[in-house]
Amino acid sequence: MSTAKLTINLDALVTNWQNLNAMTNCETAAVVKANGYGLDAARVAKALATGGARNFFVAAAEEGVALRRALGPGPGISVFSGHMEGDTRLLKEFQLAPMLNSLDQMLRHFETLPGHTFGVQLDSGMNRLGMEPAEWAAVRDIALGQKPVLLMSHLACSDEPSHPMNAQQLQVFREMTDGLEVPRSLAATGGILLGRDYHFDLCRPGVGLYGGAPYGDALPVVQLDLPVIQTRDVEPGESVGYGNTWVAQAPSRIATVAAGYADGLHRTMMNHGIDLFAGKTRCPVVGRISMDLITVDITALSEVPASLTLLNEVQTVDHLATAAGTIGYEILTSMGHRYARTYQG
Ligand SMILES: *Cc1c(COP(=O)(O)O)cnc(C)c1O
């Protein structure tokens, strides 16, 4: 088989959730938007529900529908994009709680689904989603009269603990919500790590569950093994791959493995210290990453392995991200659709 194998360790995922939960005195939900950060929202959420999670967040109502089908009735499912035109039937039928983020959405929600569970998203300074302080002051009493289940906001710089924006947003969020006696949520993964002041009543980690920064103590959740399709020996002076960018300096054995930039393995990642692993032995990527193939120097190996490992406990999504000039979130969510996915635990 020439498809790469992505192994997802659900036990590690659940342990990450439990460890983050243990850092707080409040409820810990789980963010499973973008199909569970690319790892399959249904499987991820089922594992987390078994491990103790009672509330889940997605970006769009359609994602909530798929999640409700997987989880059945019971767990809370909230939608960050709120109540958009066309969402009404889905929100109702699949018991999804929109996190309303504008006056327009509020009016739509109270008119079409009176009495239906909702939360309110407040903008404490990120200028992305949610009501700003003046807008909130104007509509607050109307909103509170309809009994929101959550008041939430999102931090722009929580992956940088010393950034002054964190304290500033905390203060704005407090000013907008103190004394209202509605459960509150401010922290995603980064916010949990900022400490108790940021936790309020509910935390909403995403990336940390999947093993990514800024949760440095996360257990790795994914392993990626790329099958070796062919090997060849090259002489000094022979080149490998598009553009002849790599030229052998010594007699070398080259393995061609199946996966490439069409699988989310950014072409820009080459020459930035990304290796493939045969057990503990590092084998450097040589030449350009192409659409479906990567070439690897396996001269150091005494035998040709059936596959080489790109993601393991030593080389994580964050290492790949750094090499590609991006963040672990993007590596996870671009993980190839043609990988054969296997779930452990
Ligand atoms: C994506 C997202 C989260 C989860 O963030 P992580 O950094 O992945 O933990 C939480 N809240 C909101 C509003 C989000 O958009």
CSV table of C-alpha atoms and ligand atoms in Angstrom, one decimal:
chain,number,residue,atom,x,y,z
A,1,MET,CA,0.0,0.0,0.0
A,2,SER,CA,1.4,3.4,-0.9
A,3,THR,CA,-0.7,5.5,1.4
A,4,ALA,CA,0.9,7.0,4.5
A,5,LYS,CA,-0.4,5.9,7.9
A,6,LEU,CA,-1.6,8.4,10.4
A,7,THR,CA,-1.9,6.9,13.9
A,8,ILE,CA,-4.0,8.9,16.3
A,9,ASN,CA,-3.5,8.1,20.0
A,10,LEU,CA,-6.9,8.7,21.6
A,11,ASP,CA,-5.6,7.8,25.0
A,12,ALA,CA,-2.9,10.5,24.8
A,13,LEU,CA,-5.7,12.9,23.7
A,14,VAL,CA,-7.8,12.1,26.7
A,15,THR,CA,-4.8,12.4,29.0
A,16,ASN,CA,-4.0,15.8,27.6
A,17,TRP,CA,-7.6,16.9,28.3
A,18,GLN,CA,-7.5,15.4,31.8
A,19,ASN,CA,-4.2,17.1,32.6
A,20,LEU,CA,-5.5,20.5,31.4
A,21,ASN,CA,-8.7,19.9,33.4
A,22,ALA,CA,-6.6,19.2,36.5
A,23,MET,CA,-4.9,22.6,36.1
A,24,THR,CA,-8.2,24.4,36.7
A,25,ASN,CA,-11.0,24.5,39.3
A,26,CYS,CA,-13.6,25.0,36.6
A,27,GLU,CA,-15.3,23.0,33.9
A,28,THR,CA,-13.1,22.0,30.9
A,29,ALA,CA,-14.8,21.8,27.5
A,30,ALA,CA,-13.1,20.7,24.3
A,31,VAL,CA,-12.8,22.5,21.0
A,32,VAL,CA,-13.3,20.2,18.0
A,33,LYS,CA,-13.8,22.6,15.2
A,34,ALA,CA,-12.3,21.9,11.7
A,35,ASN,CA,-13.1,18.3,12.1
A,36,GLY,CA,-11.3,18.0,15.4
A,37,TYR,CA,-8.2,19.9,14.2
A,38,GLY,CA,-8.1,17.4,11.3
A,39,LEU,CA,-8.2,14.3,13.4
A,40,ASP,CA,-11.9,13.4,13.0
A,41,ALA,CA,-14.2,15.4,15.3
A,42,ALA,CA,-16.6,12.4,15.9
A,43,ARG,CA,-13.9,10.0,17.1
A,44,VAL,CA,-12.1,12.7,19.1
A,45,ALA,CA,-15.2,13.9,20.8
A,46,LYS,CA,-16.4,10.4,21.6
A,47,ALA,CA,-13.1,9.6,23.2
A,48,LEU,CA,-13.2,12.9,25.2
A,49,ALA,CA,-16.8,12.4,26.2
A,50,THR,CA,-15.9,9.0,27.6
A,51,GLY,CA,-12.9,10.6,29.4
A,52,GLY,CA,-15.2,13.2,31.1
A,53,ALA,CA,-15.8,16.1,28.7
A,54,ARG,CA,-19.4,17.4,28.8
A,55,ASN,CA,-19.2,20.4,26.5
A,56,PHE,CA,-17.9,20.8,23.0
A,57,PHE,CA,-17.3,23.8,20.7
A,58,VAL,CA,-17.3,23.9,16.9
A,59,ALA,CA,-17.0,26.8,14.4
A,60,ALA,CA,-20.1,26.3,12.3
A,61,ALA,CA,-23.6,24.8,12.8
A,62,GLU,CA,-22.9,22.1,10.1
A,63,GLU,CA,-20.0,20.9,12.2
A,64,GLY,CA,-22.3,20.8,15.2
A,65,VAL,CA,-24.8,18.6,13.3
A,66,ALA,CA,-22.1,16.0,12.5
A,67,LEU,CA,-21.0,16.1,16.1
A,68,ARG,CA,-24.5,15.7,17.5
A,69,ARG,CA,-25.0,12.7,15.2
A,70,ALA,CA,-21.8,11.2,16.6
A,71,LEU,CA,-22.4,12.0,20.3
A,72,GLY,CA,-26.1,11.6,20.6
A,73,PRO,CA,-28.2,13.8,23.0
A,74,GLY,CA,-26.6,14.9,26.2
A,75,PRO,CA,-23.3,16.7,25.7
A,76,GLY,CA,-23.5,20.4,25.1
A,77,ILE,CA,-22.5,21.6,21.6
A,78,SER,CA,-21.8,25.3,21.1
A,79,VAL,CA,-21.2,27.1,17.8
A,80,PHE,CA,-18.6,30.0,17.7
A,81,SER,CA,-20.0,31.6,14.6
A,82,GLY,CA,-23.3,32.1,16.4
A,83,HIS,CA,-26.7,32.1,14.7
A,84,MET,CA,-26.3,32.8,11.0
A,85,GLU,CA,-29.0,33.1,8.5
A,86,GLY,CA,-30.0,29.6,7.4
A,87,ASP,CA,-28.8,28.1,10.8
A,88,THR,CA,-32.2,28.2,12.6
A,89,ARG,CA,-33.4,24.7,11.7
A,90,LEU,CA,-30.1,23.1,12.4
A,91,LEU,CA,-29.7,24.8,15.8
A,92,LYS,CA,-33.1,23.7,16.8
A,93,GLU,CA,-33.2,20.2,15.4
A,94,PHE,CA,-29.7,19.3,16.7
A,95,GLN,CA,-29.8,21.2,20.0
A,96,LEU,CA,-26.8,23.4,19.2
A,97,ALA,CA,-26.1,26.5,21.3
A,98,PRO,CA,-25.0,29.5,19.2
A,99,MET,CA,-22.5,31.9,20.8
A,100,LEU,CA,-24.3,35.1,19.5
A,101,ASN,CA,-21.8,37.7,18.4
A,102,SER,CA,-23.8,40.7,17.1
A,103,LEU,CA,-27.0,42.5,17.7
A,104,ASP,CA,-28.3,41.1,14.3
A,105,GLN,CA,-27.7,37.6,15.5
A,106,MET,CA,-29.4,38.3,18.8
A,107,LEU,CA,-32.5,39.7,17.1
A,108,ARG,CA,-32.6,36.7,14.7
A,109,HIS,CA,-32.2,34.3,17.6
A,110,PHE,CA,-34.8,35.7,19.9
A,111,GLU,CA,-37.2,36.0,17.1
A,112,THR,CA,-36.8,32.6,15.5
A,113,LEU,CA,-35.8,30.4,18.5
A,114,PRO,CA,-37.2,32.0,21.7
A,115,GLY,CA,-36.2,30.0,24.7
A,116,HIS,CA,-33.4,28.1,22.9
A,117,THR,CA,-30.1,27.8,24.7
A,118,PHE,CA,-27.5,30.4,23.7
A,119,GLY,CA,-24.4,32.2,24.8
A,120,VAL,CA,-22.9,35.6,24.0
A,121,GLN,CA,-19.6,36.3,22.5
A,122,LEU,CA,-17.9,39.5,23.7
A,123,ASP,CA,-15.0,41.3,22.1
A,124,SER,CA,-12.5,42.2,24.7
A,125,GLY,CA,-10.0,43.6,22.2
A,126,MET,CA,-9.2,41.0,19.5
A,127,ASN,CA,-11.5,42.7,17.0
A,128,ARG,CA,-12.5,39.5,15.4
A,129,LEU,CA,-15.8,38.1,16.8
A,130,GLY,CA,-18.3,39.3,19.4
A,131,MET,CA,-19.9,42.4,20.8
A,132,GLU,CA,-17.7,45.4,21.8
A,133,PRO,CA,-18.1,47.1,25.1
A,134,ALA,CA,-20.4,49.9,23.9
A,135,GLU,CA,-22.6,47.5,21.9
A,136,TRP,CA,-22.8,45.1,24.8
A,137,ALA,CA,-23.8,47.9,27.2
A,138,ALA,CA,-26.6,48.9,24.9
A,139,VAL,CA,-28.1,45.4,24.5
A,140,ARG,CA,-27.0,43.7,27.7
A,141,ASP,CA,-30.3,43.9,29.6
A,142,ILE,CA,-32.2,42.5,26.7
A,143,ALA,CA,-29.7,39.7,26.3
A,144,LEU,CA,-29.7,38.9,30.0
A,145,GLY,CA,-33.5,38.8,30.0
A,146,GLN,CA,-33.3,35.8,27.7
A,147,LYS,CA,-31.0,33.9,30.0
A,148,PRO,CA,-27.7,33.2,28.2
A,149,VAL,CA,-25.9,30.1,29.5
A,150,LEU,CA,-22.4,31.5,28.8
A,151,LEU,CA,-20.6,34.9,28.3
A,152,MET,CA,-17.4,34.3,26.5
A,153,SER,CA,-14.4,36.1,25.0
A,154,HIS,CA,-11.2,35.1,23.3
A,155,LEU,CA,-7.6,36.1,24.0
A,156,ALA,CA,-5.4,37.3,21.1
A,157,CYS,CA,-2.0,36.7,22.6
A,158,SER,CA,-2.3,33.9,25.2
A,159,ASP,CA,0.5,32.0,23.6
A,160,GLU,CA,2.8,34.8,24.8
A,161,PRO,CA,2.4,34.8,28.6
A,162,SER,CA,4.2,38.1,29.2
A,163,HIS,CA,2.2,40.0,26.5
A,164,PRO,CA,0.4,43.0,28.1
A,165,MET,CA,-2.6,42.3,25.9
A,166,ASN,CA,-3.5,39.3,28.2
A,167,ALA,CA,-4.0,41.5,31.3
A,168,GLN,CA,-5.7,44.1,29.2
A,169,GLN,CA,-8.3,41.7,27.8
A,170,LEU,CA,-8.8,40.2,31.2
A,171,GLN,CA,-9.7,43.6,32.6
A,172,VAL,CA,-12.0,44.5,29.7
A,173,PHE,CA,-13.8,41.1,30.0
A,174,ARG,CA,-14.2,41.6,33.7
A,175,GLU,CA,-15.7,45.1,33.2
A,176,MET,CA,-18.1,43.6,30.7
A,177,THR,CA,-19.2,40.7,32.8
A,178,ASP,CA,-18.6,41.2,36.5
A,179,GLY,CA,-21.7,40.9,38.7
A,180,LEU,CA,-23.9,39.5,35.9
A,181,GLU,CA,-24.1,36.0,37.4
A,182,VAL,CA,-23.9,34.2,34.1
A,183,PRO,CA,-21.1,31.5,33.7
A,184,ARG,CA,-18.1,32.9,31.9
A,185,SER,CA,-15.3,31.6,29.7
A,186,LEU,CA,-12.2,33.4,28.5
A,187,ALA,CA,-9.4,30.7,28.2
A,188,ALA,CA,-8.4,28.5,25.4
A,189,THR,CA,-5.2,26.4,25.7
A,190,GLY,CA,-3.0,29.4,26.2
A,191,GLY,CA,-5.4,31.0,28.7
A,192,ILE,CA,-5.4,27.9,30.9
A,193,LEU,CA,-1.6,28.2,31.2
A,194,LEU,CA,-1.9,31.9,32.2
A,195,GLY,CA,-3.3,30.8,35.5
A,196,ARG,CA,-6.5,30.9,37.7
A,197,ASP,CA,-7.4,34.5,37.0
A,198,TYR,CA,-8.1,33.5,33.4
A,199,HIS,CA,-10.2,30.4,34.0
A,200,PHE,CA,-13.6,31.7,35.2
A,201,ASP,CA,-16.3,29.0,35.0
A,202,LEU,CA,-15.3,27.1,31.8
A,203,CYS,CA,-12.1,26.7,29.8
A,204,ARG,CA,-12.1,25.8,26.1
A,205,PRO,CA,-8.8,24.1,25.0
A,206,GLY,CA,-8.3,23.0,21.5
A,207,VAL,CA,-4.7,22.6,20.3
A,208,GLY,CA,-3.3,21.4,23.6
A,209,LEU,CA,-5.6,18.4,23.4
A,210,TYR,CA,-4.1,17.4,20.1
A,211,GLY,CA,-0.5,17.7,21.4
A,212,GLY,CA,0.4,21.2,20.2
A,213,ALA,CA,2.1,24.4,21.5
A,214,PRO,CA,1.6,26.4,23.7
A,215,TYR,CA,0.9,23.3,25.9
A,216,GLY,CA,4.5,22.3,26.3
A,217,ASP,CA,3.7,19.3,28.5
A,218,ALA,CA,1.2,17.8,26.0
A,219,LEU,CA,1.6,14.1,25.1
A,220,PRO,CA,2.0,13.7,21.3
A,221,VAL,CA,-1.2,12.5,19.8
A,222,VAL,CA,-0.2,11.8,16.2
A,223,GLN,CA,2.3,9.5,14.5
A,224,LEU,CA,2.9,9.6,10.7
A,225,ASP,CA,4.6,6.8,8.9
A,226,LEU,CA,5.4,7.1,5.2
A,227,PRO,CA,5.9,3.9,3.2
A,228,VAL,CA,9.1,3.5,1.3
A,229,ILE,CA,8.2,3.0,-2.4
A,230,GLN,CA,11.6,2.7,-3.9
A,231,THR,CA,15.3,3.0,-3.1
A,232,ARG,CA,18.3,3.7,-5.2
A,233,ASP,CA,22.1,4.2,-4.8
A,234,VAL,CA,23.5,7.4,-6.1
A,235,GLU,CA,27.2,8.3,-6.9
A,236,PRO,CA,28.9,11.6,-5.9
A,237,GLY,CA,27.8,14.3,-8.3
A,238,GLU,CA,24.3,12.8,-9.0
A,239,SER,CA,21.3,15.0,-8.1
A,240,VAL,CA,18.0,14.1,-6.5
A,241,GLY,CA,14.5,15.6,-7.2
A,242,TYR,CA,13.1,18.7,-8.9
A,243,GLY,CA,15.6,21.5,-9.8
A,244,ASN,CA,18.6,19.3,-8.9
A,245,THR,CA,18.8,21.1,-5.6
A,246,TRP,CA,20.5,18.3,-3.8
A,247,VAL,CA,23.7,16.7,-5.1
A,248,ALA,CA,25.3,13.7,-3.5
A,249,GLN,CA,28.8,14.4,-2.0
A,250,ALA,CA,29.4,10.7,-1.3
A,251,PRO,CA,27.9,7.4,-2.4
A,252,SER,CA,24.4,7.6,-0.9
A,253,ARG,CA,21.3,5.4,-0.6
A,254,ILE,CA,18.1,7.3,-1.3
A,255,ALA,CA,14.6,6.2,-0.3
A,256,THR,CA,11.5,7.6,-2.0
A,257,VAL,CA,8.6,7.8,0.5
A,258,ALA,CA,4.9,8.4,-0.2
A,259,ALA,CA,3.5,11.7,0.9
A,260,GLY,CA,4.1,15.3,-0.2
A,261,TYR,CA,2.8,18.8,-0.2
A,262,ALA,CA,-0.6,17.6,-1.4
A,263,ASP,CA,-0.8,15.9,2.0
A,264,GLY,CA,0.0,19.1,3.9
A,265,LEU,CA,3.7,18.6,4.1
A,266,HIS,CA,4.7,22.0,3.1
A,267,ARG,CA,7.3,22.3,0.4
A,268,THR,CA,9.0,25.1,2.4
A,269,MET,CA,9.8,22.6,5.1
A,270,MET,CA,12.8,21.1,3.3
A,271,ASN,CA,16.3,22.2,4.4
A,272,HIS,CA,15.0,23.2,7.9
A,273,GLY,CA,16.2,20.2,9.8
A,274,ILE,CA,13.2,18.0,9.3
A,275,ASP,CA,14.2,14.3,9.2
A,276,LEU,CA,12.5,11.0,8.8
A,277,PHE,CA,13.1,8.4,11.5
A,278,ALA,CA,13.9,4.7,11.2
A,279,GLY,CA,13.3,3.9,14.9
A,280,LYS,CA,15.7,6.4,16.6
A,281,THR,CA,17.9,7.0,13.6
A,282,ARG,CA,17.4,10.3,11.8
A,283,CYS,CA,17.4,10.2,8.0
A,284,PRO,CA,17.6,13.7,6.4
A,285,VAL,CA,15.1,14.8,3.7
A,286,VAL,CA,17.1,15.5,0.5
A,287,GLY,CA,16.0,17.5,-2.5
A,288,ARG,CA,12.6,19.1,-2.9
A,289,ILE,CA,9.4,17.8,-1.4
A,290,SER,CA,7.1,17.1,-4.4
A,291,MET,CA,3.3,16.6,-4.5
A,292,ASP,CA,3.2,12.9,-3.6
A,293,LEU,CA,6.8,12.0,-2.7
A,294,ILE,CA,9.7,12.9,-0.5
A,295,THR,CA,13.3,11.7,-1.0
A,296,VAL,CA,15.3,10.7,2.1
A,297,ASP,CA,19.0,9.9,2.7
A,298,ILE,CA,19.0,6.4,4.3
A,299,THR,CA,22.7,5.7,3.9
A,300,ALA,CA,23.1,5.3,7.6
A,301,LEU,CA,20.6,2.4,7.7
A,302,SER,CA,21.8,-1.2,7.3
A,303,GLU,CA,18.4,-2.4,6.1
A,304,VAL,CA,15.7,-0.7,4.1
A,305,PRO,CA,12.7,-0.2,6.3
A,306,ALA,CA,9.1,-0.7,5.0
A,307,SER,CA,8.3,2.9,6.2
A,308,LEU,CA,9.9,5.9,7.7
A,309,THR,CA,8.4,8.1,10.4
A,310,LEU,CA,7.8,11.8,10.0
A,311,LEU,CA,5.8,12.6,13.2
A,312,ASN,CA,6.7,10.9,16.5
A,313,GLU,CA,7.4,11.8,20.1
A,314,VAL,CA,10.7,13.4,19.1
A,315,GLN,CA,9.6,15.3,16.0
A,316,THR,CA,6.2,16.8,16.6
A,317,VAL,CA,3.7,18.9,14.7
A,318,ASP,CA,5.4,22.0,16.2
A,319,HIS,CA,8.8,21.0,14.7
A,320,LEU,CA,7.2,20.6,11.3
A,321,ALA,CA,5.4,23.9,11.8
A,322,THR,CA,8.6,25.8,12.7
A,323,ALA,CA,10.3,24.3,9.7
A,324,ALA,CA,7.4,25.4,7.4
A,325,GLY,CA,7.1,28.9,9.0
A,326,THR,CA,3.7,28.2,10.4
A,327,ILE,CA,2.0,26.9,13.6
A,328,GLY,CA,1.1,23.4,14.8
A,329,TYR,CA,-2.6,24.2,14.2
A,330,GLU,CA,-2.0,24.5,10.5
A,331,ILE,CA,0.0,21.3,10.3
A,332,LEU,CA,-2.7,19.4,12.1
A,333,THR,CA,-5.6,20.8,10.1
A,334,SER,CA,-3.8,20.3,6.7
A,335,MET,CA,-3.1,16.7,7.4
A,336,GLY,CA,-3.7,14.7,4.2
A,337,HIS,CA,-7.1,13.3,3.4
A,338,ARG,CA,-5.5,10.3,1.7
A,339,TYR,CA,-3.7,9.2,4.8
A,340,ALA,CA,-4.9,5.9,6.2
A,341,ARG,CA,-6.1,6.9,9.7
A,342,THR,CA,-5.8,4.4,12.6
A,343,TYR,CA,-7.1,5.2,16.0
A,344,GLN,CA,-5.6,3.7,19.2
A,345,GLY,CA,-7.3,3.6,22.5
B,1,LIG,C1,-10.1,27.8,18.3
B,1,LIG,C2,-10.7,28.5,19.5
B,1,LIG,C3,-10.4,28.0,20.8
B,1,LIG,C4,-9.4,26.9,21.0
B,1,LIG,O1,-8.2,27.5,20.9
B,1,LIG,P1,-6.8,26.7,21.1
B,1,LIG,O2,-5.7,27.7,21.0
B,1,LIG,O3,-6.7,25.7,20.0
B,1,LIG,O4,-6.8,26.0,22.5
B,1,LIG,C5,-11.1,28.5,21.8
B,1,LIG,N1,-12.0,29.6,21.6
B,1,LIG,C6,-12.2,30.1,20.4
B,1,LIG,C7,-13.2,31.3,20.3
B,1,LIG,C8,-11.6,29.6,19.3
B,1,LIG,O5,-11.8,30.2,18.1
